[in-house]
PDB file of C-alpha atoms in Angstrom:
ATOM      1  CA  UNK A   5     116.480 120.704  85.711  1.00 75.00           C
ATOM      2  CA  UNK A   6     115.199 119.026  82.555  1.00 88.00           C
ATOM      3  CA  UNK A   7     113.166 116.571  84.623  1.00 87.00           C
ATOM      4  CA  UNK A   8     111.585 119.417  86.586  1.00 84.00           C
ATOM      5  CA  UNK A   9     110.758 121.314  83.395  1.00 89.00           C
ATOM      6  CA  UNK A  10     109.092 118.251  81.876  1.00 93.00           C
ATOM      7  CA  UNK A  11     107.099 117.588  85.037  1.00 89.00           C
ATOM      8  CA  UNK A  12     106.066 121.259  85.199  1.00 86.00           C
ATOM      9  CA  UNK A  13     104.990 121.173  81.548  1.00 93.00           C
ATOM     10  CA  UNK A  14     102.825 118.086  82.160  1.00 95.00           C
ATOM     11  CA  UNK A  15     101.284 119.736  85.239  1.00 88.00           C
ATOM     12  CA  UNK A  16     100.662 123.033  83.435  1.00 88.00           C
ATOM     13  CA  UNK A  17      99.254 121.629  80.197  1.00 94.00           C
ATOM     14  CA  UNK A  18      96.990 119.127  81.919  1.00 95.00           C
ATOM     15  CA  UNK A  19      95.715 121.747  84.393  1.00 90.00           C
ATOM     16  CA  UNK A  20      94.965 124.208  81.599  1.00 91.00           C
ATOM     17  CA  UNK A  21      93.171 121.540  79.547  1.00 95.00           C
ATOM     18  CA  UNK A  22      91.090 120.264  82.439  1.00 95.00           C
ATOM     19  CA  UNK A  23      90.285 123.732  83.778  1.00 90.00           C
ATOM     20  CA  UNK A  24      89.765 125.524  80.464  1.00 89.00           C
ATOM     21  CA  UNK A  25      88.683 123.133  77.744  1.00 92.00           C
ATOM     22  CA  UNK A  26      86.827 120.651  79.925  1.00 94.00           C
ATOM     23  CA  UNK A  27      85.604 123.104  82.577  1.00 93.00           C
ATOM     24  CA  UNK A  28      86.641 121.089  85.618  1.00 94.00           C
ATOM     25  CA  UNK A  29      86.577 122.633  89.079  1.00 91.00           C
ATOM     26  CA  UNK A  30      90.058 124.080  89.799  1.00 87.00           C
ATOM     27  CA  UNK A  31      90.982 121.948  92.814  1.00 84.00           C
ATOM     28  CA  UNK A  32      90.036 118.717  91.044  1.00 92.00           C
ATOM     29  CA  UNK A  33      91.939 119.732  87.920  1.00 91.00           C
ATOM     30  CA  UNK A  34      94.994 120.666  89.999  1.00 83.00           C
ATOM     31  CA  UNK A  35      94.917 117.388  91.909  1.00 86.00           C
ATOM     32  CA  UNK A  36      94.916 115.316  88.719  1.00 93.00           C
ATOM     33  CA  UNK A  37      97.567 117.446  87.020  1.00 90.00           C
ATOM     34  CA  UNK A  38      99.713 117.171  90.167  1.00 83.00           C
ATOM     35  CA  UNK A  39      99.554 113.365  90.101  1.00 88.00           C
ATOM     36  CA  UNK A  40     100.575 113.267  86.447  1.00 93.00           C
ATOM     37  CA  UNK A  41     103.425 115.758  86.928  1.00 90.00           C
ATOM     38  CA  UNK A  42     104.673 113.951  90.040  1.00 85.00           C
ATOM     39  CA  UNK A  43     104.789 110.643  88.203  1.00 88.00           C
ATOM     40  CA  UNK A  44     106.907 112.186  85.449  1.00 92.00           C
ATOM     41  CA  UNK A  45     109.173 113.832  88.051  1.00 86.00           C
ATOM     42  CA  UNK A  46     109.686 110.646  90.063  1.00 83.00           C
ATOM     43  CA  UNK A  47     110.553 108.489  87.079  1.00 85.00           C
ATOM     44  CA  UNK A  48     112.889 111.130  85.664  1.00 87.00           C
ATOM     45  CA  UNK A  49     114.661 111.636  88.988  1.00 80.00           C
ATOM     46  CA  UNK A  50     114.833 107.962  89.949  1.00 78.00           C
ATOM     47  CA  UNK A  51     116.098 106.771  86.588  1.00 81.00           C
ATOM     48  CA  UNK A  52     118.109 109.831  85.601  1.00 79.00           C
ATOM     49  CA  UNK A  53     119.092 112.649  87.922  1.00 73.00           C
ATOM     50  CA  UNK A  54     119.619 110.640  91.116  1.00 70.00           C
ATOM     51  CA  UNK A  55     120.037 107.225  89.526  1.00 67.00           C
ATOM     52  CA  UNK A  56     123.686 106.835  90.487  1.00 63.00           C
ATOM     53  CA  UNK A  57     123.729 108.262  94.040  1.00 57.00           C
ATOM     54  CA  UNK A  58     124.775 105.236  96.078  1.00 55.00           C
ATOM     55  CA  UNK A  59     121.830 103.091  94.970  1.00 52.00           C
ATOM     56  CA  UNK A  60     121.203 100.663  92.186  1.00 49.00           C
ATOM     57  CA  UNK A  61     119.588 102.272  89.174  1.00 52.00           C
ATOM     58  CA  UNK A  62     116.072 101.011  89.844  1.00 60.00           C
ATOM     59  CA  UNK A  63     112.701 102.215  90.994  1.00 63.00           C
ATOM     60  CA  UNK A  64     112.336 101.607  94.738  1.00 70.00           C
ATOM     61  CA  UNK A  65     108.958 101.438  96.513  1.00 79.00           C
ATOM     62  CA  UNK A  66     110.468 103.167  99.552  1.00 81.00           C
ATOM     63  CA  UNK A  67     111.807 106.011  97.434  1.00 77.00           C
ATOM     64  CA  UNK A  68     108.550 106.208  95.502  1.00 80.00           C
ATOM     65  CA  UNK A  69     106.493 106.488  98.701  1.00 86.00           C
ATOM     66  CA  UNK A  70     108.834 109.130 100.144  1.00 87.00           C
ATOM     67  CA  UNK A  71     108.821 111.040  96.844  1.00 85.00           C
ATOM     68  CA  UNK A  72     105.033 111.132  96.681  1.00 84.00           C
ATOM     69  CA  UNK A  73     104.929 112.169 100.355  1.00 91.00           C
ATOM     70  CA  UNK A  74     107.233 115.120  99.672  1.00 91.00           C
ATOM     71  CA  UNK A  75     105.260 115.976  96.561  1.00 86.00           C
ATOM     72  CA  UNK A  76     101.961 115.701  98.436  1.00 89.00           C
ATOM     73  CA  UNK A  77     103.279 118.342 100.853  1.00 93.00           C
ATOM     74  CA  UNK A  78     104.182 120.496  97.845  1.00 88.00           C
ATOM     75  CA  UNK A  79     100.765 119.898  96.318  1.00 83.00           C
ATOM     76  CA  UNK A  80      99.129 120.964  99.563  1.00 91.00           C
ATOM     77  CA  UNK A  81     101.010 124.265  99.326  1.00 91.00           C
ATOM     78  CA  UNK A  82      99.796 124.717  95.735  1.00 86.00           C
ATOM     79  CA  UNK A  83      96.220 123.759  96.560  1.00 85.00           C
ATOM     80  CA  UNK A  84      96.162 126.142  99.511  1.00 92.00           C
ATOM     81  CA  UNK A  85      97.332 129.006  97.296  1.00 92.00           C
ATOM     82  CA  UNK A  86      94.673 128.114  94.733  1.00 88.00           C
ATOM     83  CA  UNK A  87      91.916 127.679  97.347  1.00 90.00           C
ATOM     84  CA  UNK A  88      92.679 130.993  99.051  1.00 93.00           C
ATOM     85  CA  UNK A  89      92.771 132.846  95.731  1.00 93.00           C
ATOM     86  CA  UNK A  90      89.672 131.201  94.274  1.00 90.00           C
ATOM     87  CA  UNK A  91      87.407 130.656  97.282  1.00 92.00           C
ATOM     88  CA  UNK A  92      88.546 133.239  99.850  1.00 94.00           C
ATOM     89  CA  UNK A  93      89.693 136.191  97.758  1.00 94.00           C
ATOM     90  CA  UNK A  94      87.147 135.557  94.983  1.00 94.00           C
ATOM     91  CA  UNK A  95      89.560 135.544  92.035  1.00 93.00           C
ATOM     92  CA  UNK A  96      87.662 132.988  89.939  1.00 89.00           C
ATOM     93  CA  UNK A  97      88.960 133.505  86.400  1.00 90.00           C
ATOM     94  CA  UNK A  98      91.053 130.874  84.665  1.00 83.00           C
ATOM     95  CA  UNK A  99      93.966 133.349  84.595  1.00 90.00           C
ATOM     96  CA  UNK A 100      93.762 133.949  88.361  1.00 91.00           C
ATOM     97  CA  UNK A 101      93.651 130.183  88.968  1.00 87.00           C
ATOM     98  CA  UNK A 102      96.721 129.718  86.776  1.00 85.00           C
ATOM     99  CA  UNK A 103      98.679 132.476  88.526  1.00 90.00           C
ATOM    100  CA  UNK A 104      97.823 131.274  92.027  1.00 90.00           C
ATOM    101  CA  UNK A 105      98.108 127.526  91.423  1.00 82.00           C
ATOM    102  CA  UNK A 106     100.899 127.367  88.877  1.00 77.00           C
ATOM    103  CA  UNK A 107     102.696 130.616  89.641  1.00 87.00           C
ATOM    104  CA  UNK A 108     102.814 131.489  93.316  1.00 91.00           C
ATOM    105  CA  UNK A 109     101.906 128.002  94.524  1.00 89.00           C
ATOM    106  CA  UNK A 110     104.400 126.277  92.244  1.00 83.00           C
ATOM    107  CA  UNK A 111     107.221 128.587  93.320  1.00 88.00           C
ATOM    108  CA  UNK A 112     106.646 127.880  97.014  1.00 91.00           C
ATOM    109  CA  UNK A 113     106.077 124.163  96.439  1.00 88.00           C
ATOM    110  CA  UNK A 114     109.220 123.852  94.307  1.00 85.00           C
ATOM    111  CA  UNK A 115     111.393 125.067  97.180  1.00 89.00           C
ATOM    112  CA  UNK A 116     109.847 122.469  99.491  1.00 92.00           C
ATOM    113  CA  UNK A 117     110.101 119.704  96.888  1.00 85.00           C
ATOM    114  CA  UNK A 118     113.735 120.450  96.051  1.00 86.00           C
ATOM    115  CA  UNK A 119     114.787 120.192  99.672  1.00 88.00           C
ATOM    116  CA  UNK A 120     112.667 117.114 100.365  1.00 89.00           C
ATOM    117  CA  UNK A 121     113.655 115.229  97.239  1.00 83.00           C
ATOM    118  CA  UNK A 122     117.339 115.848  97.750  1.00 83.00           C
ATOM    119  CA  UNK A 123     117.459 115.082 101.446  1.00 84.00           C
ATOM    120  CA  UNK A 124     114.622 112.685 102.228  1.00 85.00           C
ATOM    121  CA  UNK A 125     114.168 110.716  99.019  1.00 81.00           C
ATOM    122  CA  UNK A 126     117.408 110.477  97.071  1.00 77.00           C
ATOM    123  CA  UNK A 127     119.895 111.416  99.793  1.00 74.00           C
ATOM    124  CA  UNK A 128     122.989 109.264  99.707  1.00 60.00           C
ATOM    125  CA  UNK A 129     122.994 106.177 101.896  1.00 55.00           C
ATOM    126  CA  UNK A 130     126.803 106.015 101.894  1.00 55.00           C
ATOM    127  CA  UNK A 131     128.618 106.423 105.199  1.00 50.00           C
ATOM    128  CA  UNK A 132     131.614 108.768 105.382  1.00 53.00           C
ATOM    129  CA  UNK A 133     133.731 108.488 108.542  1.00 54.00           C
ATOM    130  CA  UNK A 134     130.904 106.845 110.503  1.00 52.00           C
ATOM    131  CA  UNK A 135     128.403 109.557 109.493  1.00 53.00           C
ATOM    132  CA  UNK A 136     125.912 109.741 106.693  1.00 50.00           C
ATOM    133  CA  UNK A 137     127.311 111.503 103.659  1.00 50.00           C
ATOM    134  CA  UNK A 138     125.969 115.093 103.378  1.00 50.00           C
ATOM    135  CA  UNK A 139     123.325 115.738 100.726  1.00 45.00           C
ATOM    136  CA  UNK A 140     125.459 118.448  99.128  1.00 45.00           C
ATOM    137  CA  UNK A 141     127.941 116.089  97.669  1.00 45.00           C
TER     138      UNK A 141
END
């Protein structure tokens, strides 16, 4: 949970700085803040949270690629929420962008990311009775 909170904080702070202080277009600001937050999340999960789940405690290119794939799907959810709010519904204020991109979008994307990270990226590779060990334990 700590890793997720840190990644969220990086995403939020960077988005608010780029969107507010520097006046960047919302989708560009969200894309950059997503990349920064995802990097923090991957390193925290790979080296901490899931570091001892049947793998050596190291950063793997395969895991990294899968992690960024799962997070790209989550980012797409966030960007779609932001794009619909900003460009379709016409809610163009910084507050509306924050609520749609970092509120509603983040909530939906977090559900997708949790499932994907746990099952597709850091799922155990151990075999139990000829079957892959379940992700729940």
